[in-house]
Coordinates of C-alpha atoms and ligand atoms in Angstrom, one line a residue:
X1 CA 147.3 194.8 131.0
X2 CA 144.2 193.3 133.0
X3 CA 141.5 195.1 133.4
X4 CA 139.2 195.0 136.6
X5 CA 135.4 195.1 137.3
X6 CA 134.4 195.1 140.9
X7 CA 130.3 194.5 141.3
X8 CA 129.3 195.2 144.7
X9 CA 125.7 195.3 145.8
X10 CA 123.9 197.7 147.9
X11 CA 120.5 198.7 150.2
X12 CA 118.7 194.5 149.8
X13 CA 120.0 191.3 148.9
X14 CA 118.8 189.4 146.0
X15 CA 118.4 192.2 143.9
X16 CA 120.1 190.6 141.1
X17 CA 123.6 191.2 141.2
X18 CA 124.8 188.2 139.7
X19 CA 122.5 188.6 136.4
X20 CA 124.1 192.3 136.6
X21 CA 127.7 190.7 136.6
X22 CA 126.8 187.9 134.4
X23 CA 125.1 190.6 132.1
X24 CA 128.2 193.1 132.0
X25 CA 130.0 190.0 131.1
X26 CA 128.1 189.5 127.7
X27 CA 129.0 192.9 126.7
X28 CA 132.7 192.4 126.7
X29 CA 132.0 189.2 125.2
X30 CA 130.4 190.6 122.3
X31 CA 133.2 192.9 121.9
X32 CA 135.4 189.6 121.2
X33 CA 136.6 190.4 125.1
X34 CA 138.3 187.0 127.0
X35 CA 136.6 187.5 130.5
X36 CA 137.3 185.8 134.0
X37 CA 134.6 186.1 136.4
X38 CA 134.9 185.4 140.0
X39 CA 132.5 185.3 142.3
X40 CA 134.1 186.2 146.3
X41 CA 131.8 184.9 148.8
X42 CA 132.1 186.2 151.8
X43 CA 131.0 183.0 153.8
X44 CA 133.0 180.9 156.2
X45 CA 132.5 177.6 154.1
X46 CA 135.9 176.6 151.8
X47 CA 133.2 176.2 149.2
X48 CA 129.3 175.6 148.3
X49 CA 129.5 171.9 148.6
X50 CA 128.6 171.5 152.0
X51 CA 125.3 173.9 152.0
X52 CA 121.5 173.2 151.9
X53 CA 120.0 174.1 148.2
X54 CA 117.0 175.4 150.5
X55 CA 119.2 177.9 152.2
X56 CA 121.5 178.6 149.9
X57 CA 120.3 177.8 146.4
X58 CA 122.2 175.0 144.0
X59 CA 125.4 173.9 143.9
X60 CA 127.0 174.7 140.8
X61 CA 129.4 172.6 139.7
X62 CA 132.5 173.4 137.1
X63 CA 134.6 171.0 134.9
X64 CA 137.2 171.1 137.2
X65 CA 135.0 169.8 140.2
X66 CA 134.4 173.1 142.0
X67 CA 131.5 173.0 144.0
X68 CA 130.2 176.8 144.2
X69 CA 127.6 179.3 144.0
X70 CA 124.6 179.0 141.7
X71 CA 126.1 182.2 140.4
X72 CA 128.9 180.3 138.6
X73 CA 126.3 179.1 136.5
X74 CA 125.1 182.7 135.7
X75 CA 128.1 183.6 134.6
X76 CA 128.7 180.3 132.1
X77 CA 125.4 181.0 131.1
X78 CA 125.7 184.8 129.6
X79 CA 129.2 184.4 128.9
X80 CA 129.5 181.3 128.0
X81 CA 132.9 180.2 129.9
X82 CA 134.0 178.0 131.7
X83 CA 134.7 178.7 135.5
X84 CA 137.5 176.7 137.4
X85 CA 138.2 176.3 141.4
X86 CA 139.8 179.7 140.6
X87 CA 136.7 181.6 139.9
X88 CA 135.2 180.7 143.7
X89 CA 137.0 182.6 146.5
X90 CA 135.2 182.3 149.6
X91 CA 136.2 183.5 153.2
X92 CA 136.8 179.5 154.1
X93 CA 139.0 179.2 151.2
X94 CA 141.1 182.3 152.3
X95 CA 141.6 182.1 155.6
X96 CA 142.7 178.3 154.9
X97 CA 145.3 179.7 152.7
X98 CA 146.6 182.0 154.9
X99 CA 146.5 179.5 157.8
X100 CA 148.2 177.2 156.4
X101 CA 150.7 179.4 155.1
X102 CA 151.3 180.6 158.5
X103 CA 151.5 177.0 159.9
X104 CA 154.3 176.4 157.0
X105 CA 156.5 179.7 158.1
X106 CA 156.0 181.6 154.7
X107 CA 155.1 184.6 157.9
X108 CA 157.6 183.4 160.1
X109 CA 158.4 186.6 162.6
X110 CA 155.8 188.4 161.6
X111 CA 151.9 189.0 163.1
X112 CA 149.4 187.9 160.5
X113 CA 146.7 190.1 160.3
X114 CA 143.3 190.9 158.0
X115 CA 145.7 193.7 156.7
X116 CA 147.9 193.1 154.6
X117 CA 147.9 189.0 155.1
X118 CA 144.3 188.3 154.1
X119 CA 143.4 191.0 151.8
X120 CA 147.0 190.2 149.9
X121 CA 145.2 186.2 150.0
X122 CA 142.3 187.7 148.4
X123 CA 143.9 189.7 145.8
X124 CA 146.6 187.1 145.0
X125 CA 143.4 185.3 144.4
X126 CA 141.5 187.7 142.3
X127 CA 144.4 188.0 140.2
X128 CA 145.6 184.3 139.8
X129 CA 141.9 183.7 137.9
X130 CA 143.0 186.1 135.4
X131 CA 146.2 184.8 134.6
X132 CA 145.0 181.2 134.3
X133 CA 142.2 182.2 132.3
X134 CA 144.1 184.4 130.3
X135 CA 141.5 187.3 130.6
X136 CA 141.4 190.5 129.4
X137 CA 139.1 191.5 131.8
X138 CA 138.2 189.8 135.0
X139 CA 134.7 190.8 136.8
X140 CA 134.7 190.2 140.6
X141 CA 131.3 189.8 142.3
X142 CA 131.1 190.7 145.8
X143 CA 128.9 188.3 147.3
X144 CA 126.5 190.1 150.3
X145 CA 125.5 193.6 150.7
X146 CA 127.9 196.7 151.4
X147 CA 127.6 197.0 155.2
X148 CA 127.4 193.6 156.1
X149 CA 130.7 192.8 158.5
X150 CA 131.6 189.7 156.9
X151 CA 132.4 191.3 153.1
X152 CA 134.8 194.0 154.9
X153 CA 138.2 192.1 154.0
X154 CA 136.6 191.8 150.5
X155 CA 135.7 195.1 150.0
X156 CA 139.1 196.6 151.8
X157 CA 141.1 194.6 148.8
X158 CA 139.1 195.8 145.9
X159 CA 140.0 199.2 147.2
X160 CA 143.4 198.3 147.7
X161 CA 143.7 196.7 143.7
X162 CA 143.2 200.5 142.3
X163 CA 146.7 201.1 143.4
X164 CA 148.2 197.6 142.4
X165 CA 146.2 197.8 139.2
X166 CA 146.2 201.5 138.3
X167 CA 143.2 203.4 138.4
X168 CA 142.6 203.4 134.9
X169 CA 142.2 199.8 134.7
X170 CA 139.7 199.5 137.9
X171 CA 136.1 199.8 137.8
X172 CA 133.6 199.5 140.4
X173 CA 130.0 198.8 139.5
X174 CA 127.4 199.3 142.6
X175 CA 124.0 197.5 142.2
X176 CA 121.6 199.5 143.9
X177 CA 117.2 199.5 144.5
X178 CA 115.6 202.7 143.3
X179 CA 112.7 201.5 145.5
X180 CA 108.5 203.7 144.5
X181 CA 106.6 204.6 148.2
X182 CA 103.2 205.7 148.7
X183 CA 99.8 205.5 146.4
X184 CA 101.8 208.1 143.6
X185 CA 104.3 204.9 143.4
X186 CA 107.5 208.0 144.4
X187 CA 110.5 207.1 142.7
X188 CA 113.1 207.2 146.0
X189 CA 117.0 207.5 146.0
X190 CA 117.8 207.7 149.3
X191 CA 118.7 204.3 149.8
X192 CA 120.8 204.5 146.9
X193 CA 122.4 207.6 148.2
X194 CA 123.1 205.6 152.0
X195 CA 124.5 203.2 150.1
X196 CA 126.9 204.8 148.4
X197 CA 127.7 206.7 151.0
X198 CA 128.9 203.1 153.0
X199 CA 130.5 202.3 150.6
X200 CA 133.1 205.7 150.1
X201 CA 133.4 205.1 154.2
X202 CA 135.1 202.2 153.2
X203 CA 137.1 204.1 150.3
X204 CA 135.6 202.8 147.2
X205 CA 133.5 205.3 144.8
X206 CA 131.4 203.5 142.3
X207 CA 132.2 204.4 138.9
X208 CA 128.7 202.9 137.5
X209 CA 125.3 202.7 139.3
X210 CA 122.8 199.9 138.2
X211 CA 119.4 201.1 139.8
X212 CA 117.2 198.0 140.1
X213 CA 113.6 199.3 139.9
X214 CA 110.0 198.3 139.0
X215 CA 109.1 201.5 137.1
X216 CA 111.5 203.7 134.9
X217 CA 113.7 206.0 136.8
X218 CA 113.0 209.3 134.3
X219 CA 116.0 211.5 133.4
X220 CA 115.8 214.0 136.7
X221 CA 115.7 211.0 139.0
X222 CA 118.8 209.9 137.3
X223 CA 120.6 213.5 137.3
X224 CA 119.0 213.2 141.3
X225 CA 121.8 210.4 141.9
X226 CA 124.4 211.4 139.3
X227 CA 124.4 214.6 141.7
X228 CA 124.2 212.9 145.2
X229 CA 126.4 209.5 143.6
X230 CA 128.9 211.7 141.9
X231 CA 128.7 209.4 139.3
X232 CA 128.0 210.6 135.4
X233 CA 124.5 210.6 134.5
X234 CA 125.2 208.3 131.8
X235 CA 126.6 205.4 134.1
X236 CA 123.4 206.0 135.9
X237 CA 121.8 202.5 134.3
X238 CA 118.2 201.7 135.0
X239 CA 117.7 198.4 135.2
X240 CA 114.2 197.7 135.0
X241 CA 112.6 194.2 135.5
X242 CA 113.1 191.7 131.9
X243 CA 110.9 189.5 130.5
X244 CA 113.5 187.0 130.4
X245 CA 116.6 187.6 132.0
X246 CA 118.6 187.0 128.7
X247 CA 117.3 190.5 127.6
X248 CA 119.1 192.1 130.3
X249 CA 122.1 192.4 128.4
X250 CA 120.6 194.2 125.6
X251 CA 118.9 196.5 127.9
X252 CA 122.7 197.5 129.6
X253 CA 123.6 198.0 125.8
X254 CA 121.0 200.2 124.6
X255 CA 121.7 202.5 127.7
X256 CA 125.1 202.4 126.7
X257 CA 126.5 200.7 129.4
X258 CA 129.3 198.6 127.1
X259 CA 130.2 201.7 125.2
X260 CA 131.3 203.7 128.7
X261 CA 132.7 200.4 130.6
X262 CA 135.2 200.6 127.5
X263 CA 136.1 203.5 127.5
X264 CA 136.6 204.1 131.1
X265 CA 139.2 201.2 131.2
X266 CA 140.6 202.4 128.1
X267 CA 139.5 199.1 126.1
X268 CA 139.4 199.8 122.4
X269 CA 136.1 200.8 121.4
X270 CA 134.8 197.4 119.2
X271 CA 131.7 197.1 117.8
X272 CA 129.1 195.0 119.9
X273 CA 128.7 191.6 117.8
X274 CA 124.7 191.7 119.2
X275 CA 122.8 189.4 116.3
X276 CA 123.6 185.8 118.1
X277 CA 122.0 187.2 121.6
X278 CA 118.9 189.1 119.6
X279 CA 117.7 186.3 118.0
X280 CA 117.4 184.2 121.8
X281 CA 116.3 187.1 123.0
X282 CA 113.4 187.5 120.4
X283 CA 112.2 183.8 120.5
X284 CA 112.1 183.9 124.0
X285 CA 110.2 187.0 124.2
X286 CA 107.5 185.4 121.6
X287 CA 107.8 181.5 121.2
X288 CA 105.4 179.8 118.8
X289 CA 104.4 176.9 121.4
X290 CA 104.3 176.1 124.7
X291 CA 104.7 173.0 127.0
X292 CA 104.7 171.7 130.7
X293 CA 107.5 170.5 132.6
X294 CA 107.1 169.1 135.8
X295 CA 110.2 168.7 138.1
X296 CA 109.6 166.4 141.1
X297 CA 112.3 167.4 143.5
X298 CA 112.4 167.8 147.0
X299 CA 113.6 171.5 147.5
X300 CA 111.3 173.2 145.3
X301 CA 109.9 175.3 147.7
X302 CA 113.3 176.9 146.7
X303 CA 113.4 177.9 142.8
X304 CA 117.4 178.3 143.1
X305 CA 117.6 174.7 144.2
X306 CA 116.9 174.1 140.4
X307 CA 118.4 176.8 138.9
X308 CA 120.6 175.5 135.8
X309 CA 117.6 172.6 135.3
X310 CA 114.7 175.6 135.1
X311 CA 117.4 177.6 133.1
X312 CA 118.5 174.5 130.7
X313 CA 114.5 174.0 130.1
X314 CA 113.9 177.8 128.8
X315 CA 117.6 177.1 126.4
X316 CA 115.6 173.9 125.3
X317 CA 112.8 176.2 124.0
X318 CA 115.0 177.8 121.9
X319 CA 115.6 175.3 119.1
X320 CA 111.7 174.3 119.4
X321 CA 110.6 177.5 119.0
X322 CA 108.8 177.3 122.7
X323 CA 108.3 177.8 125.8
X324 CA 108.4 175.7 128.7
X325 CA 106.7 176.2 132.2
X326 CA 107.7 174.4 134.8
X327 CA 105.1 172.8 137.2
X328 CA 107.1 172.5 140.7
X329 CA 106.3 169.2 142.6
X330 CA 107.7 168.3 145.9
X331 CA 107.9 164.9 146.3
X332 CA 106.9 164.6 149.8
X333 CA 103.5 165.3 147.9
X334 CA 103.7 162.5 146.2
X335 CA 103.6 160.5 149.2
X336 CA 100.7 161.6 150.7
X337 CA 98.3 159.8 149.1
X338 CA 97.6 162.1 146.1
X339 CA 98.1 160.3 143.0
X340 CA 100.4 161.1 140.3
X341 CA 98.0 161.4 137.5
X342 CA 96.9 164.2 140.1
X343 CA 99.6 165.8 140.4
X344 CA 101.2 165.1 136.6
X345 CA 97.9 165.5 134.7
X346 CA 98.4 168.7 132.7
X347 CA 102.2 168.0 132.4
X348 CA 104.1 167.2 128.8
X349 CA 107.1 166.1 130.4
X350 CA 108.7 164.9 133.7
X351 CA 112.4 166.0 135.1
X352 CA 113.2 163.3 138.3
X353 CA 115.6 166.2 139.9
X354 CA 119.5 165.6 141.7
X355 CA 119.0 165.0 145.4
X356 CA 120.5 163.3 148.1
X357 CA 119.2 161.2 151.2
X358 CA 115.5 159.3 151.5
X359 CA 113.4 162.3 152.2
X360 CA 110.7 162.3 149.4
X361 CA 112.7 159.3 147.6
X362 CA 109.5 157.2 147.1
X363 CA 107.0 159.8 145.3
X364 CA 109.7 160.1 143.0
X365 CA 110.1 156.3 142.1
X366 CA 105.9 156.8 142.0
X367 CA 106.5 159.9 139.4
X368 CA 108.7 158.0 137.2
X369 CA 106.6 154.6 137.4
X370 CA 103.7 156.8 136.1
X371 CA 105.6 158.3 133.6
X372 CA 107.4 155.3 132.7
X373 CA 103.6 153.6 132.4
X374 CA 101.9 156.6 130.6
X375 CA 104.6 157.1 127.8
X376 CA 105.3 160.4 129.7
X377 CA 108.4 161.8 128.1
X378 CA 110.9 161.6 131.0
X379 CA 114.6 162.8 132.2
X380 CA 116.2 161.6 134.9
X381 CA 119.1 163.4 135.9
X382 CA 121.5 162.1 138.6
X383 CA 119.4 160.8 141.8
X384 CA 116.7 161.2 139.2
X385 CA 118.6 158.4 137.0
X386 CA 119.0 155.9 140.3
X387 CA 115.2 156.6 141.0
X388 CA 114.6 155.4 137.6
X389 CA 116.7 152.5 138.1
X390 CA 115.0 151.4 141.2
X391 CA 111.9 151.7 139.8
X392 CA 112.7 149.7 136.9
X393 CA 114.2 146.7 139.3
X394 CA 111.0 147.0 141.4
X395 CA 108.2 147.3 138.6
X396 CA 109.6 145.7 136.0
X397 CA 112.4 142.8 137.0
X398 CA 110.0 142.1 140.0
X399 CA 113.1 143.2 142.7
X400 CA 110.8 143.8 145.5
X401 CA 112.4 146.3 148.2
X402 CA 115.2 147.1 145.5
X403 CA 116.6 150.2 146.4
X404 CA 119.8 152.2 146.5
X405 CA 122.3 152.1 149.8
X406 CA 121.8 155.3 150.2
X407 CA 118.3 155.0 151.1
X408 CA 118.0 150.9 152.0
X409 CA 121.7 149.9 153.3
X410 CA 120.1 146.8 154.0
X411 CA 117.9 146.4 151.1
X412 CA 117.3 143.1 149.5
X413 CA 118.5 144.3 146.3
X414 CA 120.9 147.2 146.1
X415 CA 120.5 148.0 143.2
X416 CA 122.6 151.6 143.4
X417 CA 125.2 151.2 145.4
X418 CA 128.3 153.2 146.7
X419 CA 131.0 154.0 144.3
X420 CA 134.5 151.8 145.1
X421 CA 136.6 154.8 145.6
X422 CA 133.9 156.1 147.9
X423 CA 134.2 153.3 150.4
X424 CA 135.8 154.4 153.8
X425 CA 135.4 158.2 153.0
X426 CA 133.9 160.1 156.1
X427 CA 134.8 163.8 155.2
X428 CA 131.8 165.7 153.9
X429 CA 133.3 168.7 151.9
X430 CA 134.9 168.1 148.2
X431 CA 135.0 163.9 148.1
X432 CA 132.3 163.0 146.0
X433 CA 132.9 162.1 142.1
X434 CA 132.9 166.1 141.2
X435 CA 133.6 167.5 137.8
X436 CA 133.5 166.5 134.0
X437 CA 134.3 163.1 133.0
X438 CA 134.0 160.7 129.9
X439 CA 131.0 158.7 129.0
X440 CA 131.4 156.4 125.7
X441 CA 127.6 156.1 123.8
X442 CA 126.2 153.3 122.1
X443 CA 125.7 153.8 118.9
X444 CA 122.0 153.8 117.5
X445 CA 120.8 155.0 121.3
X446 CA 118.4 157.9 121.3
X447 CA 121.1 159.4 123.9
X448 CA 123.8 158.9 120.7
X449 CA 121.5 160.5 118.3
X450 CA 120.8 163.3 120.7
X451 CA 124.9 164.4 121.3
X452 CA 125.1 163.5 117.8
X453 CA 128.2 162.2 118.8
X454 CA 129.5 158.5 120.7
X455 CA 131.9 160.0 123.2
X456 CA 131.2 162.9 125.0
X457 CA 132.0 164.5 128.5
X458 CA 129.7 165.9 131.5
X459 CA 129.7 167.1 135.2
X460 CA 129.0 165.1 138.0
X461 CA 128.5 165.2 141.4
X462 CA 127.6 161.7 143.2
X463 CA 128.5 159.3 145.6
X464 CA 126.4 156.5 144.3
X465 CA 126.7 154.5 141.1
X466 CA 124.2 151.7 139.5
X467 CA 125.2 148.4 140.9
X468 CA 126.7 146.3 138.1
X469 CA 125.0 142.8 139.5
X470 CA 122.3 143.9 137.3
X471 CA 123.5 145.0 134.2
X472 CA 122.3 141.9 132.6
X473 CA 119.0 141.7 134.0
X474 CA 117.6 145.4 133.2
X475 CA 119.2 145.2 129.5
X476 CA 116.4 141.7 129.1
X477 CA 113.5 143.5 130.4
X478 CA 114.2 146.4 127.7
X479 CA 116.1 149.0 129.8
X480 CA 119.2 149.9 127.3
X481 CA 122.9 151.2 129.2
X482 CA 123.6 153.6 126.4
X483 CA 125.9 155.5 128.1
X484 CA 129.4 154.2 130.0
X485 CA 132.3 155.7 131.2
X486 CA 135.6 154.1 128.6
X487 CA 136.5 151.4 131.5
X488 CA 132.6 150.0 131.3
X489 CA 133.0 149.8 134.8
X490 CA 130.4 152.5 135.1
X491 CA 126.6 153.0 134.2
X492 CA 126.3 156.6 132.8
X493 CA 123.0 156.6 130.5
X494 CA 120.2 154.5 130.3
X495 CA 117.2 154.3 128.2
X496 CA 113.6 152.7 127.1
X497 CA 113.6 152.8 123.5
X498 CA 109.9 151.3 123.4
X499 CA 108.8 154.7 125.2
X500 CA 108.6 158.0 123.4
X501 CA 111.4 159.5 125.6
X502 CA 112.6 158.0 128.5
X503 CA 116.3 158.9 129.1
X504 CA 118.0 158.9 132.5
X505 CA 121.8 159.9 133.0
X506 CA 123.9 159.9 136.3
X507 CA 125.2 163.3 135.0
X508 CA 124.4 166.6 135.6
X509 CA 124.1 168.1 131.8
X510 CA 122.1 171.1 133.3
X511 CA 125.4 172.8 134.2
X512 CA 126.8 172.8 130.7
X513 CA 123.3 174.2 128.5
X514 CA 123.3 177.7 127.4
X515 CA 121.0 179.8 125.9
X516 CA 123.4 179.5 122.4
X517 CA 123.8 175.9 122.8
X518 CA 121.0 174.4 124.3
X519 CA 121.3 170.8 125.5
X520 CA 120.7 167.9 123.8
X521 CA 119.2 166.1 126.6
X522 CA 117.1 168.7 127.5
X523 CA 116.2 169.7 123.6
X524 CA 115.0 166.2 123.0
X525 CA 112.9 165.9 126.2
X526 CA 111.2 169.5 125.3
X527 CA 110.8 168.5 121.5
X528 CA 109.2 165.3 122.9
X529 CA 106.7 167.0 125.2
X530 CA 106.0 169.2 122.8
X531 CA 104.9 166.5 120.6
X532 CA 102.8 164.7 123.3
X533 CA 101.2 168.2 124.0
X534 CA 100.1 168.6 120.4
X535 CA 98.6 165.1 120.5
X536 CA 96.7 165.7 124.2
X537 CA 95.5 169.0 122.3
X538 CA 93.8 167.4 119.2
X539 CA 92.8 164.5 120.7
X540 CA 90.9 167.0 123.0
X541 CA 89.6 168.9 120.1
X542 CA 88.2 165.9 118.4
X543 CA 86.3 164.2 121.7
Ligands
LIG1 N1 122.6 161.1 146.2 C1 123.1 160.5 145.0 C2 124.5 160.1 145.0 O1 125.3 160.7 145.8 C3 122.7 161.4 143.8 C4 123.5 162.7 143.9 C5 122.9 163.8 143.0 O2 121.7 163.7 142.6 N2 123.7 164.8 142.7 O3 125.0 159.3 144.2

C-alpha cells in the first residue's frame, strides 16, 4: 500500500518548503524507503520551460526531458532520485489533460467541472508517479501558500486522497514561520495559528508542523501551537536556520521527525542508516580549504537562476575537503569597460554559466579569453561551452566576427549553429534537445580521466550545437573534441590540454551532482582551483 505525504506551506513564500520536502525525503531514504516526489505547481504554464530564471529561478531538467521547477533538483539532491515528467504536475498540465479529454468524449454528456474532473486529473496524477516509480511513499509538494486562489483545486484533492487512500496512509505536513517582534525578539504563533486555521476551512488538518524560525521555539511555545494546531507536541518541529542546508535532515531526525512520520503511516519502524549523510554534513560544516568560484552569468542578480551549479560547487568541496564561494558576475559588467582581471582577480576558478540570447554574450567570451590567457582553471557549461568556442575561433584561429547564430545569424563565421532537427521549429515550449543523452570520450582526455570512464550520459537542454565546418581547424590550434555523441555528428566536450583546466561541455552535468556523488566535472575544476589558490597563496607569502 502507498503511502502519502502532502507538504503544504503557510503565512510567506520562500520559507523553504522544498528543502522541508526534499529533507523529509532523506529520512525515508535512510530507512531503505523507495520515495516518489512530486512537486504540483499551481501555475498556468504546462511546465517550467517557458519561464524567466529571474522570475522564477532555474529550470531543472530530468533524464527524461522534463523541464520543471528548481525544486526537482532539491529533491534529486537529498534523495538522490531521479524525477521523470511524472513528478511535475502543474495547473497547465492539468487542465490540458482534462481538455483534451473532453475534446476526445472520455466526458461525453456530462458538465466538466473543478470537482470531480480536475481534482480526479490531479489525483490520477499524484498517483500515476507512484506507480511508475514504484514508491513506497510518494511526497507531494504544494507549490504556493495556503490561501492563495490558484492552489485551491490542489489543496481540495489532497483532501479528497484521505478517503481514496485511507487515513492511515495520508499525512499532511504544513510548513509554517514562527516569526520574533519587538526589541525582546517575541517568539509569535499567530501566524501559524491563521494559517492552520485556512487551511482546516479547506478540510485538511496538518498532522506535522515545521515552524521555520530564526531563534529556538522553547518547549511552551511549542505546547502554545500543539494546543491552538491540535497537532502533538512532538510533530511540533522547529526548524531553525542550517549552516548548510544538507544538515537539515539531521536536524528533522534528532527531533524525531522520521521516527513519528513512520509510525503515523504505519511504516515499520527501521533504523535510520545516518553515517553516509554525517560525514557530508561534517565536512561541510568544517572544510580544511577554501577556494573562489566565479560564475559569469547573466541572471545572477537571481541566486536560483544557478541553483544546481552553486549546489554542484559546494558537492565538489566534498571530495577536496573544501569549501567553495562563489563570486557572482553579471556579464553585462563585463562589458562596461571594467576589465576582467578586475572583476576575476581574487577568483581560483571560472564557471561560463547556461544562457540563452545576446544579452551579456560578449563579457563572457572576455571572461573566458582571460581565463583561457591566465591559466584560469575554467568550466564551460552549455552556452558557457559555445562561448568558449567562439572565443577560441576569434582569439585563437583568427575568425574575426565568429559567432554563434543565435547571437550573429549573419555572422562571418558561425561557428555554433542551430541543431538540424531544430530547423523550422517555431513552438517555444518542450522542443529543444531536453534530457540525458550519450556522449562517447576520447580516451587519454582530462574529461575521460575525470568520468573515469569513455562513455557516459548527461542532460541537456539546447537549441544550438558547435558547427562541424570547424572541427578540423580548432583540433590544429590545440583545442581537443573529447567528448561526442556515438554518431560523431555532435560536439559534446572540448578541451585545452596545455592549460591547467580548461574543460567546456554542451551539457548540463549540474543537474546530475549530489552531495554523495559529487561531479567529476565539477570535482576536477574545484581540485584545480584549489591548487592555483595554494600557489597564488605562497607565491604571495614569499614576495
Ligand atoms: N542558447 C544556447 C542553445 O540553445 C545554450 C542553451 C543553454 O545554455 N542551456 O543552444
Amino acid at each position: 500500500m502507498t503511502k502519502y505525504i502532502f507538504v503544504t506551506g503557510g503565512v510567506v513564500s520562500s520559507i523553504g518548503k522544498g528543502i522541508a520536502t526534499a529533507s523529509i525525503g532523506r529520512l525515508l531514504r535512510n530507512r531503505g524507503y523507495t520515495v516518489a516526489p512530486v512537486k504540483l505547481d499551481p501555475y498556468i504554464n504546462v511546465d517550467a520551460g517557458t519561464m524567466n530564471p529571474f522570475q522564477h529561478g532555474e529550470v531543472f531538467v530530468t533524464e527524461d526531458g522534463a523541464e520543471t521547477d528548481l525544486d526537482l533538483g532539491h529533491y534529486e539532491r537529498f534523495m538522490d532520485v531521479s524525477c521523470s515528467h511524472g513528478s511535475s504536475v502543474t495547473t497547465g498540465k492539468v487542465y490540458r489533460n482534462v481538455i483534451e479529454a473532453e475534446r476526445r468524449g472520455d466526458y461525453l454528456g456530462g458538465t466538466v467541472q473543478v470537482i470531480p474532473h480536475v481534482t480526479q486529473e490531479i489525483k490520477r496524477l499524484i498517483v500515476d508517479a507512484g506507480k511508475q516509480q514504484e514508491a513506497d511513499v510518494v511526497i507531494a509538494e504544494v507549490g504556493g501558500t495556503v490561501g492563495d486562489i490558484e492552489s485551491l483545486p490542489f489543496l481540495e484533492a489532497i483532501r479528497q486522497m484521505k478517503k481514496d487512500a485511507g487515513a492511515e496512509n495520508v499525512l499532511y505536513v504544513h510548513v509554517s514561520f514562527v516569526p520574533t517582534v519587538g526589541p525582546w525578539h517575541e517568539v509569535k504563533t499567530k501566524p501559524t495559528q491563521h494559517s492552520v486555521i485556512k487551511l482546516r476551512e479547506i478540510g485538511i488538518s496538518p498532522d506535522v508542523l515545521v515552524c521555520r524560525s530564526e531563534v529556538p521555539l522553547g518547549e511552551d511555545v511549542k505546547e502554545k501551537i500543539s494546543l491552538f494546531c491540535d497537532v502533538p507536541v512532538n510533530a511540533v518541529i522547529e526548524s531553525l536556520n542550517a549552516p548548510t542546508i544538507y544538515e537539515v535532515p539531521l536536524n528533522y531526525e534528532d527531533l524525531g521527525l522520521g521516527t513519528y512520520i513512520s509510525e503515523r503511516l504505519g511504516l515499520e519502524q527501521r533504523d535510520a542508516n545516518l553515517a553516509e549523510w554525517e560525514k557530508i554534513v561534517e565536512i561541510l560544516k568544517h572544510p580544511r580549504e577554501k577556494c573562489r568560484i566565479a560564475i559569469v552569468g547573466k541572471y545572477t542578480e537571481n541566486g536560483d537562476a544557478y541553483k544546481s551549479i552553486a549546489e554542484a560547487l559546494v558537492h565538489a568541496g566534498i571530495p577536496n575537503n573544501a569549501k567553495v564561494d562563489i563570486e557572482w558576475i553579471e556579464s553585462d559588467t563585463l562589458e562596461s569597460g571594467i576589465p576582467p582581471q578586475e572583476l576575476l582577480q581574487g577568483c581560483d576558478g571560472l564557471i561560463v554559466a547556461p544562457g540563452f540570447g545576446s544579452r551579456g554574450i560578449e563579457g563572457k567570451v572576455e571572461a573566458v579569453k582571460w581565463a583561457r590567457e591566465q591559466g584560469l582553471p575554467f568550466l564551460g557549461i552549455c552556452l558557457g561551452m559555445q562561448v568558449a568556442v567562439i572565443e577560441f575561433a576569434r582569439n585563437v584561429c583568427g575568425l574575426q566576427g565568429a559567432n554563434s547564430e543565435e547571437m550573429e545569424p549573419k555572422a562571418p563565421y558561425s561557428v555554433v549553429h542551430l541543431l538540424p532537427e531544430q530547423k523550422g521549429i517555431t513552438s517555444k515550449g518542450a522542443t529543444m534537445r531536453l534530457g540525458s543523452y550519450p556522449c562517447n570520450l576520447v580516451n587519454g582526455t582530462i574529461s575521460q580521466k575525470l568520468y573515469g570512464s569513455a562513455k557516459i550520459t548527461e542532460r541537456h537542454r539546447h537549441r544550438f550545437e558547435v558547427n562541424n565546418d570547424f572541427r578540423e581547424l580548432f583540433t590544429e590550434h590545440g583545442m581537443v573534441i573529447s567528448g561526442v555523441s556515438p554518431d560523431y555528428r555532435l560536439v559534446e566536450m572540448v578541451e585545452i590540454p596545455s592549460h591547467p583546466f580548461y574543460v567546456a561541455t554542451q551539457a548540463h552535468p549540474e543537474f546530475k551532482s549530489r552531495p554523495n556523488r559529487p561531479h567529476p566535472l565539477f570535482a576536477g575544476l574545484v581540485k584545480a582551483a584549489l591548487a592555483r589558490a595554494k600557489k597564488n597563496d605562497s607565491a604571495a607569502i614569499e614576495a
